[in-house]
Coordinates of C-alpha atoms in Angstrom, one line a residue:
M1 CA 75.2 129.4 100.8
K2 CA 72.1 127.4 100.9
I3 CA 71.7 123.7 101.9
V4 CA 68.9 121.9 100.1
A5 CA 67.8 118.3 100.4
R6 CA 67.5 116.0 97.4
D7 CA 64.1 114.6 96.6
I8 CA 64.0 111.0 97.8
P9 CA 61.1 109.1 96.2
P10 CA 59.7 106.8 98.9
R11 CA 58.2 104.2 96.5
T12 CA 61.6 103.8 94.8
V13 CA 63.4 103.4 98.1
W14 CA 60.9 100.8 99.2
A15 CA 61.3 98.9 95.9
L16 CA 65.1 98.9 96.2
E17 CA 64.9 97.7 99.8
Q18 CA 62.6 94.9 98.8
A19 CA 65.1 93.9 96.1
G20 CA 67.7 93.5 98.8
V21 CA 69.5 96.8 98.6
H22 CA 70.8 98.1 102.0
P23 CA 68.2 100.7 103.3
L24 CA 70.8 103.6 103.4
L25 CA 72.1 102.8 99.9
A26 CA 68.5 102.4 98.7
R27 CA 67.8 106.0 99.9
L28 CA 71.0 107.3 98.3
F29 CA 70.5 105.6 95.0
A30 CA 66.9 106.6 94.7
A31 CA 67.8 110.2 95.2
R32 CA 70.2 109.9 92.3
G33 CA 67.7 108.6 89.9
V34 CA 68.2 104.8 90.2
R35 CA 64.8 103.2 89.9
A36 CA 65.5 99.5 90.0
K37 CA 68.1 97.1 91.3
D38 CA 69.1 95.9 87.8
E39 CA 70.4 99.5 87.1
L40 CA 73.0 98.8 89.7
D41 CA 74.3 95.8 87.9
D42 CA 77.9 96.8 86.9
G43 CA 78.7 93.6 85.0
L44 CA 80.6 93.9 81.7
A45 CA 77.6 92.3 79.9
R46 CA 75.6 95.4 80.8
L47 CA 77.9 97.8 79.0
L48 CA 76.5 99.6 76.0
L49 CA 77.3 97.8 72.7
P50 CA 80.2 99.1 70.7
D51 CA 78.3 99.1 67.4
T52 CA 75.9 101.8 68.8
L53 CA 78.9 104.2 68.9
R54 CA 79.0 105.8 65.5
G55 CA 82.2 105.1 63.6
T56 CA 83.5 102.2 65.7
Q57 CA 82.8 99.6 63.0
A58 CA 84.6 101.7 60.3
A59 CA 87.4 102.3 62.7
A60 CA 87.7 98.6 63.4
V61 CA 88.0 97.8 59.7
L62 CA 90.5 100.6 59.2
L63 CA 92.7 99.4 62.1
A64 CA 92.3 95.7 61.2
D65 CA 93.5 96.4 57.7
A66 CA 96.4 98.5 59.1
I67 CA 97.5 95.7 61.4
A68 CA 97.3 93.1 58.5
Q69 CA 99.5 95.4 56.4
D70 CA 101.9 96.1 59.3
K71 CA 101.4 99.8 59.0
R72 CA 103.0 102.3 61.4
L73 CA 100.5 103.8 63.8
C74 CA 101.0 107.0 65.8
I75 CA 98.6 108.1 68.5
V76 CA 98.3 111.9 69.2
A77 CA 97.2 112.4 72.8
D78 CA 96.0 115.2 74.9
Y79 CA 98.2 116.4 77.8
D80 CA 95.7 115.7 80.7
C81 CA 94.9 112.5 82.6
D82 CA 92.1 111.5 80.2
G83 CA 94.5 111.9 77.3
A84 CA 97.3 110.1 79.0
T85 CA 95.2 107.1 80.0
A86 CA 93.5 107.1 76.5
C87 CA 97.0 107.0 74.9
A88 CA 98.1 104.2 77.2
V89 CA 95.0 102.2 76.5
G90 CA 95.5 102.8 72.8
V91 CA 99.1 101.7 72.7
R92 CA 98.6 98.7 75.0
G93 CA 95.4 97.6 73.3
L94 CA 96.6 97.9 69.8
R95 CA 99.8 95.9 70.7
L96 CA 97.6 93.3 72.4
L97 CA 95.6 93.0 69.2
G98 CA 98.6 92.5 66.9
A99 CA 99.9 95.9 65.9
K100 CA 103.7 95.7 65.9
Q101 CA 104.5 99.4 65.1
V102 CA 102.7 101.7 67.5
S103 CA 104.1 105.0 68.7
Y104 CA 102.7 108.1 70.3
L105 CA 103.2 111.8 70.4
V106 CA 101.8 114.2 73.0
P107 CA 101.8 118.0 72.3
D108 CA 103.5 120.4 74.6
R109 CA 101.0 122.5 76.4
V110 CA 103.1 125.7 76.1
V111 CA 104.7 125.2 72.7
D112 CA 102.1 123.3 70.7
G113 CA 98.8 124.1 72.4
Y114 CA 95.8 121.8 72.4
G115 CA 94.9 119.2 69.8
L116 CA 96.1 118.1 66.4
T117 CA 97.6 121.2 64.9
P118 CA 99.2 121.3 61.4
P119 CA 102.7 121.3 62.9
I120 CA 101.9 118.2 65.0
A121 CA 100.5 116.5 61.9
E122 CA 103.8 117.3 60.1
R123 CA 105.8 115.9 62.9
V124 CA 103.8 112.6 62.8
A125 CA 104.3 112.4 59.0
D126 CA 108.0 113.2 59.3
G127 CA 108.3 110.4 61.8
G128 CA 107.3 107.9 59.2
A129 CA 103.8 107.0 60.4
D130 CA 101.2 105.6 58.0
M131 CA 98.2 106.3 60.2
L132 CA 97.5 109.0 62.8
I133 CA 95.0 108.3 65.6
T134 CA 93.8 111.0 67.9
V135 CA 92.7 110.3 71.5
D136 CA 90.8 112.8 73.6
N137 CA 91.1 115.4 70.9
G138 CA 90.7 115.9 67.1
I139 CA 87.0 116.7 66.7
A140 CA 87.8 120.4 66.3
S141 CA 91.1 119.9 64.5
V142 CA 89.9 120.7 61.0
E143 CA 93.2 122.2 59.8
G144 CA 95.3 119.6 61.6
V145 CA 93.4 116.7 60.0
A146 CA 93.7 118.4 56.6
A147 CA 97.4 118.8 57.0
A148 CA 97.8 115.1 57.9
K149 CA 95.7 114.0 54.9
A150 CA 97.8 116.2 52.7
R151 CA 100.9 114.3 53.8
G152 CA 99.2 111.0 52.9
L153 CA 98.3 109.8 56.4
Q154 CA 95.2 107.9 57.2
V155 CA 93.5 109.7 60.1
L156 CA 91.2 108.2 62.8
V157 CA 89.8 110.7 65.2
T158 CA 88.6 109.4 68.6
D159 CA 87.3 112.1 70.8
H160 CA 84.4 113.0 73.2
H161 CA 84.4 116.8 73.1
L162 CA 81.6 118.8 71.5
P163 CA 82.2 119.4 67.8
G164 CA 82.3 122.9 66.3
P165 CA 80.4 124.0 63.2
E166 CA 82.7 122.1 60.9
L167 CA 83.8 118.5 61.3
P168 CA 87.3 117.4 60.3
V169 CA 87.5 115.4 57.1
A170 CA 89.1 112.3 58.6
D171 CA 89.0 108.7 57.3
V172 CA 86.8 107.9 60.4
L173 CA 85.4 109.9 63.3
V174 CA 84.4 108.2 66.5
N175 CA 82.7 110.6 68.9
P176 CA 79.4 110.1 70.8
N177 CA 78.7 113.8 70.4
Q178 CA 79.0 114.0 66.6
P179 CA 75.8 114.4 64.6
G180 CA 73.9 111.3 64.0
C181 CA 75.5 109.2 66.8
E182 CA 72.9 107.4 68.9
F183 CA 75.2 106.1 71.6
E184 CA 73.4 106.7 74.9
S185 CA 76.4 107.7 77.0
K186 CA 77.2 111.1 75.7
S187 CA 79.4 111.7 78.7
I188 CA 81.9 108.9 78.0
A189 CA 85.5 110.1 78.5
G190 CA 88.2 110.1 75.8
V191 CA 89.7 107.0 77.3
G192 CA 86.3 105.2 77.2
V193 CA 85.9 106.1 73.5
M194 CA 89.3 104.5 72.7
F195 CA 88.4 101.4 74.8
Y196 CA 85.2 101.0 72.7
V197 CA 87.2 101.3 69.5
L198 CA 89.4 98.4 70.7
L199 CA 86.4 96.3 71.6
A200 CA 85.1 96.8 68.0
L201 CA 88.5 96.0 66.6
R202 CA 88.7 92.8 68.5
S203 CA 85.3 91.8 67.2
E204 CA 86.4 92.6 63.6
L205 CA 89.6 90.5 64.1
R206 CA 87.4 87.6 65.4
R207 CA 85.3 88.0 62.3
R208 CA 88.4 87.7 60.1
G209 CA 89.5 84.6 62.0
V210 CA 92.6 86.1 63.6
F211 CA 91.2 85.2 67.1
D212 CA 88.3 83.2 68.4
V213 CA 86.5 83.7 71.7
A214 CA 89.0 81.4 73.5
T215 CA 92.2 82.9 72.1
Q216 CA 91.3 86.6 71.9
P217 CA 93.3 89.0 74.1
K218 CA 91.5 90.0 77.3
L219 CA 91.0 93.8 77.0
D220 CA 89.6 93.9 80.6
A221 CA 93.2 94.4 81.7
L222 CA 92.8 98.0 80.4
L223 CA 89.8 98.8 82.6
P224 CA 91.9 100.2 85.5
L225 CA 93.2 102.8 83.1
V226 CA 89.7 103.5 81.7
A227 CA 88.4 104.0 85.3
L228 CA 91.2 106.3 86.2
G229 CA 90.8 108.5 83.1
T230 CA 87.0 108.6 83.4
V231 CA 87.0 109.8 87.0
A232 CA 89.9 112.2 86.5
D233 CA 88.2 113.9 83.6
V234 CA 85.2 114.7 85.8
V235 CA 82.7 113.5 83.2
K236 CA 79.2 112.7 84.3
L237 CA 79.1 109.2 85.8
D238 CA 76.1 107.9 84.0
A239 CA 75.2 104.2 84.2
N240 CA 77.7 103.1 81.5
N241 CA 80.5 105.2 83.0
R242 CA 79.8 103.9 86.4
R243 CA 80.1 100.3 85.1
L244 CA 83.4 101.1 83.5
V245 CA 84.7 102.7 86.7
A246 CA 83.4 99.9 88.9
Q247 CA 85.1 97.2 86.8
G248 CA 88.4 99.1 86.9
L249 CA 88.1 99.5 90.7
R250 CA 87.4 95.8 91.1
R251 CA 90.5 94.9 89.3
I252 CA 92.7 97.4 91.2
R253 CA 91.4 96.2 94.6
A254 CA 92.3 92.6 93.5
G255 CA 95.8 93.7 92.6
A256 CA 95.3 93.4 88.9
M257 CA 96.6 96.7 87.4
P258 CA 99.5 98.1 85.4
A259 CA 102.7 98.6 87.3
G260 CA 102.4 102.4 86.9
V261 CA 99.0 102.5 88.5
A262 CA 100.3 100.5 91.5
A263 CA 103.3 102.8 91.7
L264 CA 101.1 105.9 91.7
F265 CA 99.1 104.5 94.6
K266 CA 102.3 104.0 96.5
A267 CA 103.6 107.5 95.7
A268 CA 100.4 109.0 96.8
G269 CA 100.3 107.1 100.1
R270 CA 97.1 105.4 99.2
T271 CA 96.2 101.7 99.5
A272 CA 95.1 100.0 96.2
A273 CA 93.3 97.2 98.0
V274 CA 90.7 99.7 99.2
A275 CA 90.8 102.0 96.2
T276 CA 88.0 104.5 95.7
T277 CA 87.0 107.1 93.1
F278 CA 88.4 109.7 95.5
D279 CA 91.8 108.2 95.0
F280 CA 91.5 108.6 91.2
G281 CA 90.2 112.2 91.4
F282 CA 92.4 113.6 94.2
A283 CA 95.5 111.4 94.3
L284 CA 96.4 109.6 91.1
G285 CA 94.8 112.0 88.6
P286 CA 96.5 115.2 89.8
R287 CA 99.9 113.5 89.7
I288 CA 99.5 112.5 86.1
N289 CA 98.0 115.9 85.2
A290 CA 101.0 117.7 86.9
A291 CA 103.3 116.3 84.1
G292 CA 101.2 118.0 81.4
R293 CA 100.9 121.2 83.4
L294 CA 104.6 121.8 84.3
A295 CA 106.7 119.3 82.4
D296 CA 106.1 116.7 79.7
M297 CA 103.1 114.4 79.7
T298 CA 105.4 111.7 78.2
L299 CA 106.4 111.1 81.8
G300 CA 102.8 110.3 82.8
I301 CA 102.2 108.1 79.7
E302 CA 105.4 106.2 80.2
C303 CA 104.5 105.5 83.8
L304 CA 101.2 104.0 82.6
L305 CA 102.9 102.0 79.8
T306 CA 105.8 100.4 81.5
D307 CA 105.6 96.9 82.9
D308 CA 108.8 97.3 84.9
A309 CA 107.8 97.8 88.5
G310 CA 111.1 99.6 89.3
R311 CA 110.8 101.9 86.4
A312 CA 107.2 102.6 87.3
E313 CA 108.1 103.6 90.8
E314 CA 110.9 105.9 89.5
L315 CA 108.4 107.6 87.2
A316 CA 105.7 107.8 89.9
R317 CA 108.2 109.5 92.3
M318 CA 109.0 112.0 89.5
L319 CA 105.4 112.7 89.0
D320 CA 104.9 113.1 92.7
G321 CA 107.7 115.7 92.8
I322 CA 106.2 117.6 89.9
N323 CA 102.8 117.6 91.6
R324 CA 104.4 119.1 94.8
E325 CA 105.9 121.9 92.6
R326 CA 102.5 122.4 91.0
R327 CA 100.9 122.8 94.4
D328 CA 103.4 125.4 95.4
I329 CA 102.8 127.4 92.1
E330 CA 99.1 127.0 92.5
G331 CA 99.1 128.4 96.0
G332 CA 100.8 131.6 95.0
M333 CA 98.6 132.0 91.9
R334 CA 95.4 131.3 93.9
D335 CA 96.2 134.0 96.5
Q336 CA 96.9 136.5 93.7
A337 CA 93.8 135.5 91.7
L338 CA 91.7 135.8 94.8
L339 CA 92.9 139.3 95.4
L340 CA 92.1 140.2 91.8
A341 CA 88.7 138.6 92.0
E342 CA 87.9 140.4 95.3
S343 CA 88.9 143.7 93.7
L344 CA 86.3 143.1 91.0
F345 CA 83.6 142.5 93.7
A346 CA 84.7 145.7 95.5
M347 CA 84.5 147.7 92.2
N348 CA 81.1 146.4 91.4
S349 CA 79.7 147.1 94.9
N350 CA 81.0 150.7 94.5
G351 CA 79.4 151.0 91.1
G352 CA 82.8 151.3 89.6
D353 CA 82.8 148.3 87.3
G354 CA 83.3 150.1 84.0
G355 CA 80.0 152.0 83.7
D356 CA 77.2 149.5 84.1
G357 CA 76.3 151.0 87.5
I358 CA 75.2 147.7 88.9
A359 CA 75.8 147.6 92.7
A360 CA 76.2 143.8 92.8
P361 CA 79.0 141.3 92.5
P362 CA 79.9 140.5 88.9
P363 CA 78.1 137.6 87.4
A364 CA 81.3 136.2 86.0
I365 CA 85.0 136.5 86.8
S366 CA 88.0 136.9 84.4
V367 CA 91.4 137.5 85.9
F368 CA 94.9 137.8 84.4
D369 CA 98.4 138.4 85.9
Q370 CA 101.7 138.5 84.1
G371 CA 103.2 136.1 86.7
F372 CA 100.6 133.4 86.2
H373 CA 101.7 130.0 84.9
E374 CA 99.6 128.7 82.0
G375 CA 99.8 125.1 83.1
V376 CA 97.9 125.8 86.4
V377 CA 95.2 128.3 85.3
G378 CA 92.5 125.6 85.2
I379 CA 93.1 124.5 88.7
V380 CA 93.1 128.1 89.9
A381 CA 89.9 128.9 88.0
S382 CA 88.3 126.0 89.8
R383 CA 89.4 127.3 93.2
I384 CA 88.1 130.8 92.4
K385 CA 84.8 129.4 91.1
D386 CA 84.4 127.4 94.3
R387 CA 85.2 130.5 96.4
F388 CA 82.8 133.0 94.7
H389 CA 80.3 130.7 93.0
R390 CA 80.7 132.5 89.6
P391 CA 81.8 131.3 86.2
T392 CA 85.5 132.0 86.2
F393 CA 88.3 132.3 83.6
V394 CA 91.9 132.6 84.7
F395 CA 94.4 133.7 82.0
A396 CA 98.2 133.5 81.7
A397 CA 100.6 134.9 79.1
S398 CA 101.5 132.3 76.5
G399 CA 105.0 130.9 76.7
A400 CA 105.1 129.7 73.1
P401 CA 107.7 131.3 70.9
G402 CA 106.2 134.1 68.9
K403 CA 102.9 133.9 70.8
E404 CA 103.9 136.2 73.7
H405 CA 101.0 138.6 72.7
E406 CA 98.4 135.8 73.4
L407 CA 96.7 135.0 76.7
K408 CA 95.6 131.4 77.4
G409 CA 92.6 131.1 79.6
S410 CA 91.0 128.1 81.3
G411 CA 87.5 128.4 82.7
R412 CA 85.2 126.6 85.1
S413 CA 81.5 127.1 85.4
I414 CA 78.6 126.7 87.8
P415 CA 75.3 124.8 87.3
G416 CA 73.0 126.6 84.8
F417 CA 75.7 128.1 82.7
H418 CA 77.1 126.3 79.7
L419 CA 80.6 127.5 79.3
R420 CA 81.4 126.6 75.8
D421 CA 78.1 128.0 74.5
A422 CA 78.9 131.2 76.4
L423 CA 82.2 131.4 74.6
D424 CA 80.5 130.9 71.3
L425 CA 78.2 133.8 72.1
V426 CA 81.1 136.0 73.0
A427 CA 82.8 135.1 69.8
K428 CA 79.8 136.0 67.7
R429 CA 79.3 139.3 69.5
H430 CA 83.0 140.3 69.4
P431 CA 84.5 138.9 66.2
G432 CA 88.3 138.5 66.4
V433 CA 88.5 138.6 70.2
L434 CA 88.6 134.8 70.7
L435 CA 91.4 133.4 68.7
R436 CA 90.5 129.8 69.7
F437 CA 88.1 128.2 72.1
G438 CA 86.5 124.8 73.0
G439 CA 85.4 122.6 75.8
H440 CA 82.3 121.4 77.7
A441 CA 79.5 122.8 79.7
M442 CA 81.5 123.0 83.0
A443 CA 85.0 123.5 81.7
A444 CA 86.5 125.2 78.7
G445 CA 89.6 126.9 77.3
C446 CA 90.2 129.9 75.1
T447 CA 92.9 132.1 73.7
V448 CA 92.7 135.9 73.3
A449 CA 95.1 138.6 72.2
R450 CA 96.4 140.5 75.2
E451 CA 94.9 143.8 74.0
H452 CA 91.5 142.2 73.8
F453 CA 91.4 140.9 77.4
E454 CA 89.2 143.7 78.7
T455 CA 86.8 143.3 75.8
F456 CA 86.6 139.6 76.6
E457 CA 86.1 140.3 80.3
K458 CA 83.2 142.6 79.8
G459 CA 81.7 140.5 77.0
F460 CA 81.9 137.3 79.1
A461 CA 80.3 139.1 82.1
Q462 CA 77.5 140.4 80.0
V463 CA 76.7 137.0 78.6
A464 CA 76.6 135.6 82.2
R465 CA 74.4 138.5 83.3
E466 CA 71.9 137.7 80.6
L467 CA 71.9 133.9 81.0
L468 CA 72.2 133.3 84.7
A469 CA 69.1 133.5 86.9
E470 CA 69.6 135.3 90.2
A471 CA 69.0 132.1 92.1
A472 CA 71.8 130.4 90.2
L473 CA 74.3 132.9 91.7
T474 CA 73.7 131.6 95.2
R475 CA 75.8 128.5 95.9
Q476 CA 73.7 125.5 96.8
I477 CA 74.8 122.2 98.4
E478 CA 72.5 119.3 97.6
T479 CA 72.4 116.8 100.5
D480 CA 70.7 113.6 101.4
G481 CA 69.2 115.2 104.5
P482 CA 69.7 113.9 108.1
I483 CA 71.4 110.6 108.8
A484 CA 69.9 108.2 111.3
R485 CA 72.0 107.4 114.3
E486 CA 72.0 103.7 113.5
Y487 CA 74.0 104.4 110.4
M488 CA 76.8 106.2 112.2
R489 CA 79.2 103.2 112.0
I490 CA 82.6 102.6 110.6
D491 CA 81.5 99.6 108.6
L492 CA 78.9 101.7 106.7
V493 CA 81.6 104.3 105.9
D494 CA 83.5 101.5 104.2
T495 CA 80.4 100.4 102.5
L496 CA 79.8 103.9 101.1
H497 CA 83.4 104.3 100.0
K498 CA 83.2 101.1 97.9
E499 CA 80.5 102.5 95.7
V500 CA 81.2 104.6 92.5
W501 CA 80.6 108.3 93.2
G502 CA 81.5 111.3 91.2
Q503 CA 80.3 113.9 88.8
G504 CA 76.6 113.5 88.2
F505 CA 76.4 110.8 90.9
A506 CA 77.4 112.8 93.9
P507 CA 79.0 111.2 96.9
P508 CA 76.6 111.0 99.9
T509 CA 76.4 114.3 101.8
F510 CA 74.1 114.7 104.8
S511 CA 72.9 117.8 106.6
E512 CA 71.7 118.6 110.1
E513 CA 71.8 121.2 112.7
V514 CA 74.6 120.5 115.2
E515 CA 76.0 122.0 118.4
V516 CA 79.6 123.3 118.1
V517 CA 81.3 122.3 121.4
S518 CA 84.8 123.5 120.4
Q519 CA 86.8 124.6 117.4
R520 CA 90.4 125.3 116.5
L521 CA 92.6 125.9 113.5
V522 CA 95.0 123.1 112.5
G523 CA 97.8 123.7 109.9
E524 CA 96.7 127.4 109.8
K525 CA 94.1 126.6 107.2
H526 CA 91.7 123.9 108.4
L527 CA 89.0 124.0 111.0
S528 CA 89.0 121.2 113.5
L529 CA 85.6 120.8 115.3
K530 CA 84.1 118.9 118.2
L531 CA 80.4 118.6 117.7
R532 CA 77.3 117.3 119.3
H533 CA 75.1 115.5 116.8
Q534 CA 71.8 114.0 117.9
G535 CA 73.1 114.3 121.5
Q536 CA 76.3 112.4 120.8
P537 CA 79.8 113.7 120.5
I538 CA 81.5 113.6 117.1
D539 CA 84.7 115.0 115.6
A540 CA 84.7 116.9 112.4
I541 CA 87.2 118.7 110.0
W542 CA 86.5 121.4 107.5
F543 CA 89.4 121.6 105.1
S544 CA 90.6 124.9 103.7
H545 CA 88.2 126.8 105.9
T546 CA 89.2 129.2 108.7
E547 CA 86.1 131.2 109.6
P548 CA 84.7 130.3 113.1
L549 CA 81.2 128.8 113.4
P550 CA 78.4 129.8 115.7
P551 CA 77.4 127.6 118.7
K552 CA 74.6 126.1 116.6
V553 CA 74.8 125.7 112.9
K554 CA 73.4 123.6 110.0
L555 CA 76.2 121.7 108.4
A556 CA 76.5 119.7 105.2
F557 CA 78.9 116.8 105.8
R558 CA 80.2 113.5 104.5
L559 CA 81.0 110.5 106.7
D560 CA 84.6 109.6 107.0
A561 CA 86.9 107.4 109.0
D562 CA 89.9 109.0 110.8
E563 CA 92.7 106.7 111.9
W564 CA 95.0 107.5 114.9
Q565 CA 97.5 105.1 116.4
G566 CA 95.8 102.2 114.7
V567 CA 92.3 103.1 115.9
R568 CA 89.7 104.1 113.3
R569 CA 87.0 106.6 114.4
L570 CA 84.0 108.1 112.7
R571 CA 84.2 111.8 111.8
F572 CA 82.4 114.3 109.6
L573 CA 84.1 116.0 106.6
V574 CA 82.3 119.3 106.5
E575 CA 81.3 120.5 103.0
G576 CA 79.5 123.7 103.9
A577 CA 77.4 125.6 106.5
E578 CA 74.1 127.5 106.4
F579 CA 73.9 130.2 109.1

């Protein structure tokens, strides 16, 4: 592991300070590419305009006509948090804007698989819908869209994933990553795309005289859901996404949120009044995702749709219980997957990796075990990737009837390796091995026949070997360098937590050499530390780390507040160490 400091342009820091930005925040923002104070304006007026997102105007006309004709609309969602929030935003928003017949359908991860498949399209048609609307999926559903059109359905695809070589022939496509779209925020989440469609629809309804500015529904009530889905999907927090998240957080902190969001905060033991992006990513998001992984995402969507506080709390408790079960399953799978991955490293170091004779750890990891649960493979892949700093795929046997011969894999990547492009290359080199695949640069999924697993494993490793530079195989932690003693205050911890941090706009992480005064294990898997930092004592915790540290060590850490018996104290959350 190597700790590196971000470049902090001094002129930009000075300019931000002169504009009234706190000196510490000025330094942090400058290191993340912010050049002027107006870029920090998170007002709704600064959001990118809907008409710059290709397809939104056509979608608005399609939906406005459907509402005028009282057509039956059915949303087909994905089974993750982005899909669930996008579905809830779609249902709530369309009803606000006058649609009287809005339903939804979410595929079962095991039985149906991902996206709008022909059987899903048939179910929507059999249910009596006139229009099918996808959220957070559909851009790769060429056959599914064709099946829906063949049944006479109008089809609106809203998605944010990268398109394949062929686009579906839908009535309208809304996706910032489709060819010809000039929307600046290519990283907008699926829930954000649906929110933009609703903004365009409201504008179209104003044009038709259904509403005016004074009487139109306030769609900002949907922003807490948009913020939750955006952070939970780990999309890059560019300027537009940060504004969407900031607006959602503002409303949640003021108590203005759907009953289900409030109930999820309570179930997670978090306080909505001081909500942060960490709550979305590590508390609320996982509880919604757990439903799609182990049960039925309908539970998560219903939690986000209900306005009954009692019903919301009941559903949130159910989601919390499912999440606890998910953690138990994940723990066993993670341990087994680590053993499998470590055996790959041992084989390579002994030159026994299948004949390539390279005495080095493998450049990529692919593991499968018959006991793995397909709903948790993505989380385990992320844990393995973090442990070994290698692109990782974890596979489980499909539980779908008639698909027992298939393995479903979920992958996570490291900087410098585009996962979906790598899968595309494997597919071209080994025709027929990949039955299906899709995703992003850092996360992707694929399906292979069981007998082709070894071919995939070797092909994926070979692509990684060719495309990954040696330096990229060493994990690096980017930090903001040392922190001045004057900023070691609880109030500044709160100030930092209020800001919008996440993927592509990393939370503040500092690095310095410290003296380790004492260390001990807590809960058998966390390292509790007493340090001396700049001559002053400070407590620290390194979660999920058990290896002891030397007397002096360079640490990467975040500032945190630990509360004990009503007293809040500053502490470090250790992210890594360089020996």
